[in-house]
Amino acid sequence: MTEALGSTATPESGRPEDEAPAKRRGGKRGKKGPLGRLALFYRQVVAELRKVVWPSKSQLSTYTTVVIVFVVIVIGLVTVIDYGFEQAVKYVFG
């Protein structure tokens, strides 16, 4: 017969469930000093940068143009709103 879910029987590993698993003490990071950890961090950063898909020159120029146009439009919008608030404050407080 099959066991019910949530059974209190001993798992297949042979260890009773009330016994806590042995704690690991930091692994590789726990054994290295500050310079070793810094070197590990640097290696991980370089590994992540290798995974990045870098844009081509044409994509980069397109993205740059879109950002500049968007920023100019937002600057114009904020200028118009600021001017409107300025006129409203002058009208109210005279």
PDB file of N, CA and C in Angstrom:
ATOM      1  N   MET A   1       0.839  -1.179   0.000  1.00  0.00           N
ATOM      2  CA  MET A   1       0.000   0.000   0.000  1.00  0.00           C
ATOM      3  C   MET A   1       0.889   1.248   0.000  1.00  0.00           C
ATOM      4  N   THR A   2       0.466   2.333  -0.646  1.00  0.00           N
ATOM      5  CA  THR A   2       1.281   3.551  -0.736  1.00  0.00           C
ATOM      6  C   THR A   2       1.096   4.392   0.507  1.00  0.00           C
ATOM      7  N   GLU A   3       2.128   5.166   0.831  1.00  0.00           N
ATOM      8  CA  GLU A   3       2.079   6.033   1.997  1.00  0.00           C
ATOM      9  C   GLU A   3       1.307   7.300   1.672  1.00  0.00           C
ATOM     10  N   ALA A   4       0.659   7.872   2.654  1.00  0.00           N
ATOM     11  CA  ALA A   4      -0.090   9.109   2.488  1.00  0.00           C
ATOM     12  C   ALA A   4       0.881  10.288   2.469  1.00  0.00           C
ATOM     13  N   LEU A   5       0.467  11.351   1.807  1.00  0.00           N
ATOM     14  CA  LEU A   5       1.284  12.557   1.809  1.00  0.00           C
ATOM     15  C   LEU A   5       1.360  13.119   3.215  1.00  0.00           C
ATOM     16  N   GLY A   6       2.499  13.615   3.602  1.00  0.00           N
ATOM     17  CA  GLY A   6       2.675  14.193   4.917  1.00  0.00           C
ATOM     18  C   GLY A   6       2.948  13.137   5.973  1.00  0.00           C
ATOM     19  N   SER A   7       3.307  11.970   5.570  1.00  0.00           N
ATOM     20  CA  SER A   7       3.578  10.891   6.493  1.00  0.00           C
ATOM     21  C   SER A   7       4.770  11.234   7.366  1.00  0.00           C
ATOM     22  N   THR A   8       4.791  10.691   8.590  1.00  0.00           N
ATOM     23  CA  THR A   8       5.900  10.944   9.506  1.00  0.00           C
ATOM     24  C   THR A   8       6.968   9.878   9.410  1.00  0.00           C
ATOM     25  N   ALA A   9       6.876   9.030   8.398  1.00  0.00           N
ATOM     26  CA  ALA A   9       7.862   7.971   8.234  1.00  0.00           C
ATOM     27  C   ALA A   9       9.208   8.579   7.868  1.00  0.00           C
ATOM     28  N   THR A  10      10.270   7.818   8.087  1.00  0.00           N
ATOM     29  CA  THR A  10      11.616   8.247   7.770  1.00  0.00           C
ATOM     30  C   THR A  10      11.770   8.375   6.262  1.00  0.00           C
ATOM     31  N   PRO A  11      12.332   9.485   5.762  1.00  0.00           N
ATOM     32  CA  PRO A  11      12.522   9.635   4.317  1.00  0.00           C
ATOM     33  C   PRO A  11      13.531   8.616   3.794  1.00  0.00           C
ATOM     34  N   GLU A  12      13.633   8.544   2.490  1.00  0.00           N
ATOM     35  CA  GLU A  12      14.500   7.556   1.854  1.00  0.00           C
ATOM     36  C   GLU A  12      15.964   7.711   2.234  1.00  0.00           C
ATOM     37  N   SER A  13      16.376   8.879   2.690  1.00  0.00           N
ATOM     38  CA  SER A  13      17.779   9.090   3.038  1.00  0.00           C
ATOM     39  C   SER A  13      18.164   8.348   4.304  1.00  0.00           C
ATOM     40  N   GLY A  14      17.187   7.832   5.065  1.00  0.00           N
ATOM     41  CA  GLY A  14      17.475   7.101   6.273  1.00  0.00           C
ATOM     42  C   GLY A  14      17.588   7.980   7.494  1.00  0.00           C
ATOM     43  N   ARG A  15      17.400   9.256   7.373  1.00  0.00           N
ATOM     44  CA  ARG A  15      17.527  10.202   8.468  1.00  0.00           C
ATOM     45  C   ARG A  15      16.134  10.532   9.000  1.00  0.00           C
ATOM     46  N   PRO A  16      15.881  10.484  10.303  1.00  0.00           N
ATOM     47  CA  PRO A  16      14.565  10.860  10.833  1.00  0.00           C
ATOM     48  C   PRO A  16      14.271  12.315  10.522  1.00  0.00           C
ATOM     49  N   GLU A  17      12.988  12.642  10.373  1.00  0.00           N
ATOM     50  CA  GLU A  17      12.604  14.006   9.997  1.00  0.00           C
ATOM     51  C   GLU A  17      12.867  15.028  11.088  1.00  0.00           C
ATOM     52  N   ASP A  18      12.874  14.600  12.365  1.00  0.00           N
ATOM     53  CA  ASP A  18      13.088  15.571  13.426  1.00  0.00           C
ATOM     54  C   ASP A  18      14.558  15.943  13.582  1.00  0.00           C
ATOM     55  N   GLU A  19      15.452  15.230  12.921  1.00  0.00           N
ATOM     56  CA  GLU A  19      16.876  15.526  12.991  1.00  0.00           C
ATOM     57  C   GLU A  19      17.219  16.617  11.973  1.00  0.00           C
ATOM     58  N   ALA A  20      17.846  17.692  12.423  1.00  0.00           N
ATOM     59  CA  ALA A  20      18.178  18.803  11.535  1.00  0.00           C
ATOM     60  C   ALA A  20      19.344  18.427  10.633  1.00  0.00           C
ATOM     61  N   PRO A  21      19.336  18.890   9.372  1.00  0.00           N
ATOM     62  CA  PRO A  21      20.465  18.612   8.490  1.00  0.00           C
ATOM     63  C   PRO A  21      21.711  19.340   8.972  1.00  0.00           C
ATOM     64  N   ALA A  22      22.873  18.801   8.663  1.00  0.00           N
ATOM     65  CA  ALA A  22      24.134  19.422   9.073  1.00  0.00           C
ATOM     66  C   ALA A  22      24.290  20.769   8.382  1.00  0.00           C
ATOM     67  N   LYS A  23      24.699  21.784   9.139  1.00  0.00           N
ATOM     68  CA  LYS A  23      24.863  23.123   8.558  1.00  0.00           C
ATOM     69  C   LYS A  23      26.195  23.196   7.832  1.00  0.00           C
ATOM     70  N   ARG A  24      26.172  23.838   6.670  1.00  0.00           N
ATOM     71  CA  ARG A  24      27.406  24.074   5.928  1.00  0.00           C
ATOM     72  C   ARG A  24      27.939  25.428   6.320  1.00  0.00           C
ATOM     73  N   ARG A  25      29.212  25.558   6.409  1.00  0.00           N
ATOM     74  CA  ARG A  25      29.823  26.790   6.907  1.00  0.00           C
ATOM     75  C   ARG A  25      30.422  27.607   5.777  1.00  0.00           C
ATOM     76  N   GLY A  26      29.551  28.210   4.952  1.00  0.00           N
ATOM     77  CA  GLY A  26      30.028  29.175   3.981  1.00  0.00           C
ATOM     78  C   GLY A  26      30.591  28.622   2.697  1.00  0.00           C
ATOM     79  N   GLY A  27      30.934  27.372   2.626  1.00  0.00           N
ATOM     80  CA  GLY A  27      31.470  26.814   1.399  1.00  0.00           C
ATOM     81  C   GLY A  27      32.763  27.495   0.993  1.00  0.00           C
ATOM     82  N   LYS A  28      32.905  27.802  -0.285  1.00  0.00           N
ATOM     83  CA  LYS A  28      34.123  28.434  -0.799  1.00  0.00           C
ATOM     84  C   LYS A  28      34.304  29.843  -0.250  1.00  0.00           C
ATOM     85  N   ARG A  29      33.181  30.566  -0.069  1.00  0.00           N
ATOM     86  CA  ARG A  29      33.286  31.947   0.382  1.00  0.00           C
ATOM     87  C   ARG A  29      33.783  32.055   1.815  1.00  0.00           C
ATOM     88  N   GLY A  30      33.467  31.077   2.654  1.00  0.00           N
ATOM     89  CA  GLY A  30      33.875  31.138   4.041  1.00  0.00           C
ATOM     90  C   GLY A  30      35.363  30.928   4.231  1.00  0.00           C
ATOM     91  N   LYS A  31      36.035  30.314   3.289  1.00  0.00           N
ATOM     92  CA  LYS A  31      37.452  29.973   3.439  1.00  0.00           C
ATOM     93  C   LYS A  31      38.381  31.043   2.888  1.00  0.00           C
ATOM     94  N   LYS A  32      37.863  31.996   2.130  1.00  0.00           N
ATOM     95  CA  LYS A  32      38.721  33.003   1.505  1.00  0.00           C
ATOM     96  C   LYS A  32      38.716  34.277   2.324  1.00  0.00           C
ATOM     97  N   GLY A  33      39.806  35.014   2.234  1.00  0.00           N
ATOM     98  CA  GLY A  33      39.894  36.301   2.904  1.00  0.00           C
ATOM     99  C   GLY A  33      39.225  37.377   2.068  1.00  0.00           C
ATOM    100  N   PRO A  34      39.342  38.636   2.489  1.00  0.00           N
ATOM    101  CA  PRO A  34      38.692  39.726   1.765  1.00  0.00           C
ATOM    102  C   PRO A  34      39.191  39.862   0.325  1.00  0.00           C
ATOM    103  N   LEU A  35      40.465  39.641   0.081  1.00  0.00           N
ATOM    104  CA  LEU A  35      40.980  39.755  -1.286  1.00  0.00           C
ATOM    105  C   LEU A  35      40.465  38.615  -2.153  1.00  0.00           C
ATOM    106  N   GLY A  36      40.337  37.438  -1.572  1.00  0.00           N
ATOM    107  CA  GLY A  36      39.788  36.305  -2.313  1.00  0.00           C
ATOM    108  C   GLY A  36      38.342  36.526  -2.683  1.00  0.00           C
ATOM    109  N   ARG A  37      37.577  37.100  -1.754  1.00  0.00           N
ATOM    110  CA  ARG A  37      36.169  37.403  -2.045  1.00  0.00           C
ATOM    111  C   ARG A  37      36.055  38.489  -3.104  1.00  0.00           C
ATOM    112  N   LEU A  38      36.943  39.482  -3.038  1.00  0.00           N
ATOM    113  CA  LEU A  38      36.933  40.540  -4.044  1.00  0.00           C
ATOM    114  C   LEU A  38      37.271  39.978  -5.425  1.00  0.00           C
ATOM    115  N   ALA A  39      38.245  39.074  -5.495  1.00  0.00           N
ATOM    116  CA  ALA A  39      38.600  38.447  -6.761  1.00  0.00           C
ATOM    117  C   ALA A  39      37.451  37.602  -7.296  1.00  0.00           C
ATOM    118  N   LEU A  40      36.767  36.883  -6.389  1.00  0.00           N
ATOM    119  CA  LEU A  40      35.603  36.091  -6.800  1.00  0.00           C
ATOM    120  C   LEU A  40      34.516  36.991  -7.365  1.00  0.00           C
ATOM    121  N   PHE A  41      34.263  38.121  -6.687  1.00  0.00           N
ATOM    122  CA  PHE A  41      33.258  39.073  -7.167  1.00  0.00           C
ATOM    123  C   PHE A  41      33.625  39.587  -8.559  1.00  0.00           C
ATOM    124  N   TYR A  42      34.901  39.950  -8.746  1.00  0.00           N
ATOM    125  CA  TYR A  42      35.359  40.455 -10.040  1.00  0.00           C
ATOM    126  C   TYR A  42      35.160  39.400 -11.130  1.00  0.00           C
ATOM    127  N   ARG A  43      35.504  38.149 -10.839  1.00  0.00           N
ATOM    128  CA  ARG A  43      35.327  37.075 -11.822  1.00  0.00           C
ATOM    129  C   ARG A  43      33.853  36.876 -12.157  1.00  0.00           C
ATOM    130  N   GLN A  44      32.988  36.992 -11.164  1.00  0.00           N
ATOM    131  CA  GLN A  44      31.557  36.840 -11.416  1.00  0.00           C
ATOM    132  C   GLN A  44      31.013  37.983 -12.257  1.00  0.00           C
ATOM    133  N   VAL A  45      31.507  39.209 -12.010  1.00  0.00           N
ATOM    134  CA  VAL A  45      31.074  40.360 -12.810  1.00  0.00           C
ATOM    135  C   VAL A  45      31.484  40.171 -14.264  1.00  0.00           C
ATOM    136  N   VAL A  46      32.720  39.758 -14.496  1.00  0.00           N
ATOM    137  CA  VAL A  46      33.205  39.542 -15.858  1.00  0.00           C
ATOM    138  C   VAL A  46      32.401  38.442 -16.536  1.00  0.00           C
ATOM    139  N   ALA A  47      32.079  37.373 -15.811  1.00  0.00           N
ATOM    140  CA  ALA A  47      31.286  36.280 -16.380  1.00  0.00           C
ATOM    141  C   ALA A  47      29.893  36.759 -16.770  1.00  0.00           C
ATOM    142  N   GLU A  48      29.286  37.612 -15.947  1.00  0.00           N
ATOM    143  CA  GLU A  48      27.955  38.134 -16.279  1.00  0.00           C
ATOM    144  C   GLU A  48      28.019  39.070 -17.483  1.00  0.00           C
ATOM    145  N   LEU A  49      29.084  39.891 -17.577  1.00  0.00           N
ATOM    146  CA  LEU A  49      29.205  40.802 -18.713  1.00  0.00           C
ATOM    147  C   LEU A  49      29.391  40.047 -20.016  1.00  0.00           C
ATOM    148  N   ARG A  50      29.984  38.869 -19.962  1.00  0.00           N
ATOM    149  CA  ARG A  50      30.125  38.065 -21.177  1.00  0.00           C
ATOM    150  C   ARG A  50      28.785  37.552 -21.674  1.00  0.00           C
ATOM    151  N   LYS A  51      27.792  37.453 -20.785  1.00  0.00           N
ATOM    152  CA  LYS A  51      26.469  36.967 -21.164  1.00  0.00           C
ATOM    153  C   LYS A  51      25.616  38.048 -21.828  1.00  0.00           C
ATOM    154  N   VAL A  52      26.030  39.314 -21.687  1.00  0.00           N
ATOM    155  CA  VAL A  52      25.237  40.428 -22.213  1.00  0.00           C
ATOM    156  C   VAL A  52      25.253  40.410 -23.730  1.00  0.00           C
ATOM    157  N   VAL A  53      24.075  40.654 -24.328  1.00  0.00           N
ATOM    158  CA  VAL A  53      23.990  40.793 -25.780  1.00  0.00           C
ATOM    159  C   VAL A  53      24.134  42.281 -26.081  1.00  0.00           C
ATOM    160  N   TRP A  54      25.295  42.654 -26.608  1.00  0.00           N
ATOM    161  CA  TRP A  54      25.585  44.059 -26.858  1.00  0.00           C
ATOM    162  C   TRP A  54      24.946  44.488 -28.171  1.00  0.00           C
ATOM    163  N   PRO A  55      24.389  45.728 -28.241  1.00  0.00           N
ATOM    164  CA  PRO A  55      23.762  46.193 -29.482  1.00  0.00           C
ATOM    165  C   PRO A  55      24.807  46.517 -30.541  1.00  0.00           C
ATOM    166  N   SER A  56      24.356  46.433 -31.804  1.00  0.00           N
ATOM    167  CA  SER A  56      25.240  46.826 -32.899  1.00  0.00           C
ATOM    168  C   SER A  56      25.323  48.350 -32.949  1.00  0.00           C
ATOM    169  N   LYS A  57      26.208  48.866 -33.823  1.00  0.00           N
ATOM    170  CA  LYS A  57      26.356  50.326 -33.909  1.00  0.00           C
ATOM    171  C   LYS A  57      25.081  50.990 -34.406  1.00  0.00           C
ATOM    172  N   SER A  58      24.394  50.373 -35.352  1.00  0.00           N
ATOM    173  CA  SER A  58      23.155  50.973 -35.862  1.00  0.00           C
ATOM    174  C   SER A  58      22.056  50.954 -34.796  1.00  0.00           C
ATOM    175  N   GLN A  59      21.965  49.862 -34.026  1.00  0.00           N
ATOM    176  CA  GLN A  59      20.985  49.818 -32.943  1.00  0.00           C
ATOM    177  C   GLN A  59      21.311  50.869 -31.886  1.00  0.00           C
ATOM    178  N   LEU A  60      22.593  51.007 -31.591  1.00  0.00           N
ATOM    179  CA  LEU A  60      23.008  51.972 -30.579  1.00  0.00           C
ATOM    180  C   LEU A  60      22.669  53.397 -30.998  1.00  0.00           C
ATOM    181  N   SER A  61      22.904  53.729 -32.258  1.00  0.00           N
ATOM    182  CA  SER A  61      22.581  55.084 -32.722  1.00  0.00           C
ATOM    183  C   SER A  61      21.068  55.292 -32.735  1.00  0.00           C
ATOM    184  N   THR A  62      20.305  54.263 -33.085  1.00  0.00           N
ATOM    185  CA  THR A  62      18.844  54.381 -33.066  1.00  0.00           C
ATOM    186  C   THR A  62      18.353  54.601 -31.642  1.00  0.00           C
ATOM    187  N   TYR A  63      18.836  53.808 -30.697  1.00  0.00           N
ATOM    188  CA  TYR A  63      18.422  53.950 -29.306  1.00  0.00           C
ATOM    189  C   TYR A  63      18.800  55.322 -28.764  1.00  0.00           C
ATOM    190  N   THR A  64      19.998  55.803 -29.099  1.00  0.00           N
ATOM    191  CA  THR A  64      20.449  57.109 -28.631  1.00  0.00           C
ATOM    192  C   THR A  64      19.562  58.217 -29.169  1.00  0.00           C
ATOM    193  N   THR A  65      19.209  58.136 -30.460  1.00  0.00           N
ATOM    194  CA  THR A  65      18.336  59.137 -31.076  1.00  0.00           C
ATOM    195  C   THR A  65      16.964  59.142 -30.418  1.00  0.00           C
ATOM    196  N   VAL A  66      16.424  57.954 -30.161  1.00  0.00           N
ATOM    197  CA  VAL A  66      15.100  57.864 -29.524  1.00  0.00           C
ATOM    198  C   VAL A  66      15.139  58.480 -28.131  1.00  0.00           C
ATOM    199  N   VAL A  67      16.183  58.217 -27.372  1.00  0.00           N
ATOM    200  CA  VAL A  67      16.285  58.760 -26.017  1.00  0.00           C
ATOM    201  C   VAL A  67      16.405  60.278 -26.057  1.00  0.00           C
ATOM    202  N   ILE A  68      17.231  60.811 -26.958  1.00  0.00           N
ATOM    203  CA  ILE A  68      17.404  62.267 -27.041  1.00  0.00           C
ATOM    204  C   ILE A  68      16.105  62.940 -27.444  1.00  0.00           C
ATOM    205  N   VAL A  69      15.392  62.385 -28.422  1.00  0.00           N
ATOM    206  CA  VAL A  69      14.110  62.965 -28.845  1.00  0.00           C
ATOM    207  C   VAL A  69      13.105  62.924 -27.694  1.00  0.00           C
ATOM    208  N   PHE A  70      13.040  61.801 -26.992  1.00  0.00           N
ATOM    209  CA  PHE A  70      12.120  61.680 -25.860  1.00  0.00           C
ATOM    210  C   PHE A  70      12.442  62.710 -24.786  1.00  0.00           C
ATOM    211  N   VAL A  71      13.717  62.895 -24.466  1.00  0.00           N
ATOM    212  CA  VAL A  71      14.119  63.856 -23.431  1.00  0.00           C
ATOM    213  C   VAL A  71      13.755  65.272 -23.862  1.00  0.00           C
ATOM    214  N   VAL A  72      13.954  65.622 -25.124  1.00  0.00           N
ATOM    215  CA  VAL A  72      13.601  66.956 -25.613  1.00  0.00           C
ATOM    216  C   VAL A  72      12.098  67.183 -25.498  1.00  0.00           C
ATOM    217  N   ILE A  73      11.292  66.161 -25.838  1.00  0.00           N
ATOM    218  CA  ILE A  73       9.834  66.283 -25.734  1.00  0.00           C
ATOM    219  C   ILE A  73       9.420  66.477 -24.275  1.00  0.00           C
ATOM    220  N   VAL A  74      10.009  65.718 -23.356  1.00  0.00           N
ATOM    221  CA  VAL A  74       9.669  65.850 -21.940  1.00  0.00           C
ATOM    222  C   VAL A  74      10.096  67.219 -21.415  1.00  0.00           C
ATOM    223  N   ILE A  75      11.254  67.711 -21.846  1.00  0.00           N
ATOM    224  CA  ILE A  75      11.693  69.053 -21.434  1.00  0.00           C
ATOM    225  C   ILE A  75      10.682  70.100 -21.897  1.00  0.00           C
ATOM    226  N   GLY A  76      10.225  69.984 -23.127  1.00  0.00           N
ATOM    227  CA  GLY A  76       9.227  70.928 -23.643  1.00  0.00           C
ATOM    228  C   GLY A  76       7.930  70.850 -22.857  1.00  0.00           C
ATOM    229  N   LEU A  77       7.482  69.644 -22.549  1.00  0.00           N
ATOM    230  CA  LEU A  77       6.242  69.468 -21.792  1.00  0.00           C
ATOM    231  C   LEU A  77       6.367  70.062 -20.390  1.00  0.00           C
ATOM    232  N   VAL A  78       7.465  69.808 -19.716  1.00  0.00           N
ATOM    233  CA  VAL A  78       7.671  70.350 -18.374  1.00  0.00           C
ATOM    234  C   VAL A  78       7.769  71.875 -18.426  1.00  0.00           C
ATOM    235  N   THR A  79       8.394  72.413 -19.465  1.00  0.00           N
ATOM    236  CA  THR A  79       8.495  73.877 -19.608  1.00  0.00           C
ATOM    237  C   THR A  79       7.118  74.497 -19.756  1.00  0.00           C
ATOM    238  N   VAL A  80       6.274  73.906 -20.582  1.00  0.00           N
ATOM    239  CA  VAL A  80       4.916  74.432 -20.801  1.00  0.00           C
ATOM    240  C   VAL A  80       4.106  74.354 -19.503  1.00  0.00           C
ATOM    241  N   ILE A  81       4.190  73.239 -18.806  1.00  0.00           N
ATOM    242  CA  ILE A  81       3.449  73.100 -17.546  1.00  0.00           C
ATOM    243  C   ILE A  81       3.964  74.094 -16.517  1.00  0.00           C
ATOM    244  N   ASP A  82       5.277  74.279 -16.436  1.00  0.00           N
ATOM    245  CA  ASP A  82       5.863  75.239 -15.495  1.00  0.00           C
ATOM    246  C   ASP A  82       5.397  76.654 -15.812  1.00  0.00           C
ATOM    247  N   TYR A  83       5.389  76.999 -17.079  1.00  0.00           N
ATOM    248  CA  TYR A  83       4.929  78.324 -17.481  1.00  0.00           C
ATOM    249  C   TYR A  83       3.456  78.514 -17.108  1.00  0.00           C
ATOM    250  N   GLY A  84       2.660  77.469 -17.295  1.00  0.00           N
ATOM    251  CA  GLY A  84       1.240  77.554 -16.928  1.00  0.00           C
ATOM    252  C   GLY A  84       1.058  77.753 -15.435  1.00  0.00           C
ATOM    253  N   PHE A  85       1.814  76.999 -14.617  1.00  0.00           N
ATOM    254  CA  PHE A  85       1.726  77.189 -13.174  1.00  0.00           C
ATOM    255  C   PHE A  85       2.204  78.581 -12.768  1.00  0.00           C
ATOM    256  N   GLU A  86       3.234  79.080 -13.444  1.00  0.00           N
ATOM    257  CA  GLU A  86       3.733  80.427 -13.135  1.00  0.00           C
ATOM    258  C   GLU A  86       2.654  81.464 -13.388  1.00  0.00           C
ATOM    259  N   GLN A  87       1.988  81.353 -14.512  1.00  0.00           N
ATOM    260  CA  GLN A  87       0.923  82.310 -14.835  1.00  0.00           C
ATOM    261  C   GLN A  87      -0.244  82.186 -13.856  1.00  0.00           C
ATOM    262  N   ALA A  88      -0.560  80.946 -13.441  1.00  0.00           N
ATOM    263  CA  ALA A  88      -1.660  80.753 -12.484  1.00  0.00           C
ATOM    264  C   ALA A  88      -1.309  81.369 -11.130  1.00  0.00           C
ATOM    265  N   VAL A  89      -0.058  81.204 -10.686  1.00  0.00           N
ATOM    266  CA  VAL A  89       0.358  81.786  -9.402  1.00  0.00           C
ATOM    267  C   VAL A  89       0.365  83.313  -9.485  1.00  0.00           C
ATOM    268  N   LYS A  90       0.802  83.850 -10.610  1.00  0.00           N
ATOM    269  CA  LYS A  90       0.780  85.314 -10.770  1.00  0.00           C
ATOM    270  C   LYS A  90      -0.644  85.837 -10.747  1.00  0.00           C
ATOM    271  N   TYR A  91      -1.581  85.086 -11.351  1.00  0.00           N
ATOM    272  CA  TYR A  91      -2.986  85.515 -11.387  1.00  0.00           C
ATOM    273  C   TYR A  91      -3.592  85.454  -9.979  1.00  0.00           C
ATOM    274  N   VAL A  92      -3.312  84.377  -9.235  1.00  0.00           N
ATOM    275  CA  VAL A  92      -3.922  84.202  -7.910  1.00  0.00           C
ATOM    276  C   VAL A  92      -3.296  85.154  -6.905  1.00  0.00           C
ATOM    277  N   PHE A  93      -1.981  85.250  -6.868  1.00  0.00           N
ATOM    278  CA  PHE A  93      -1.309  86.039  -5.831  1.00  0.00           C
ATOM    279  C   PHE A  93      -0.894  87.430  -6.317  1.00  0.00           C
ATOM    280  N   GLY A  94      -1.144  87.699  -7.575  1.00  0.00           N
ATOM    281  CA  GLY A  94      -0.966  88.914  -8.187  1.00  0.00           C
ATOM    282  C   GLY A  94       0.158  89.763  -8.204  1.00  0.00           C
TER     283      GLY A  94
END
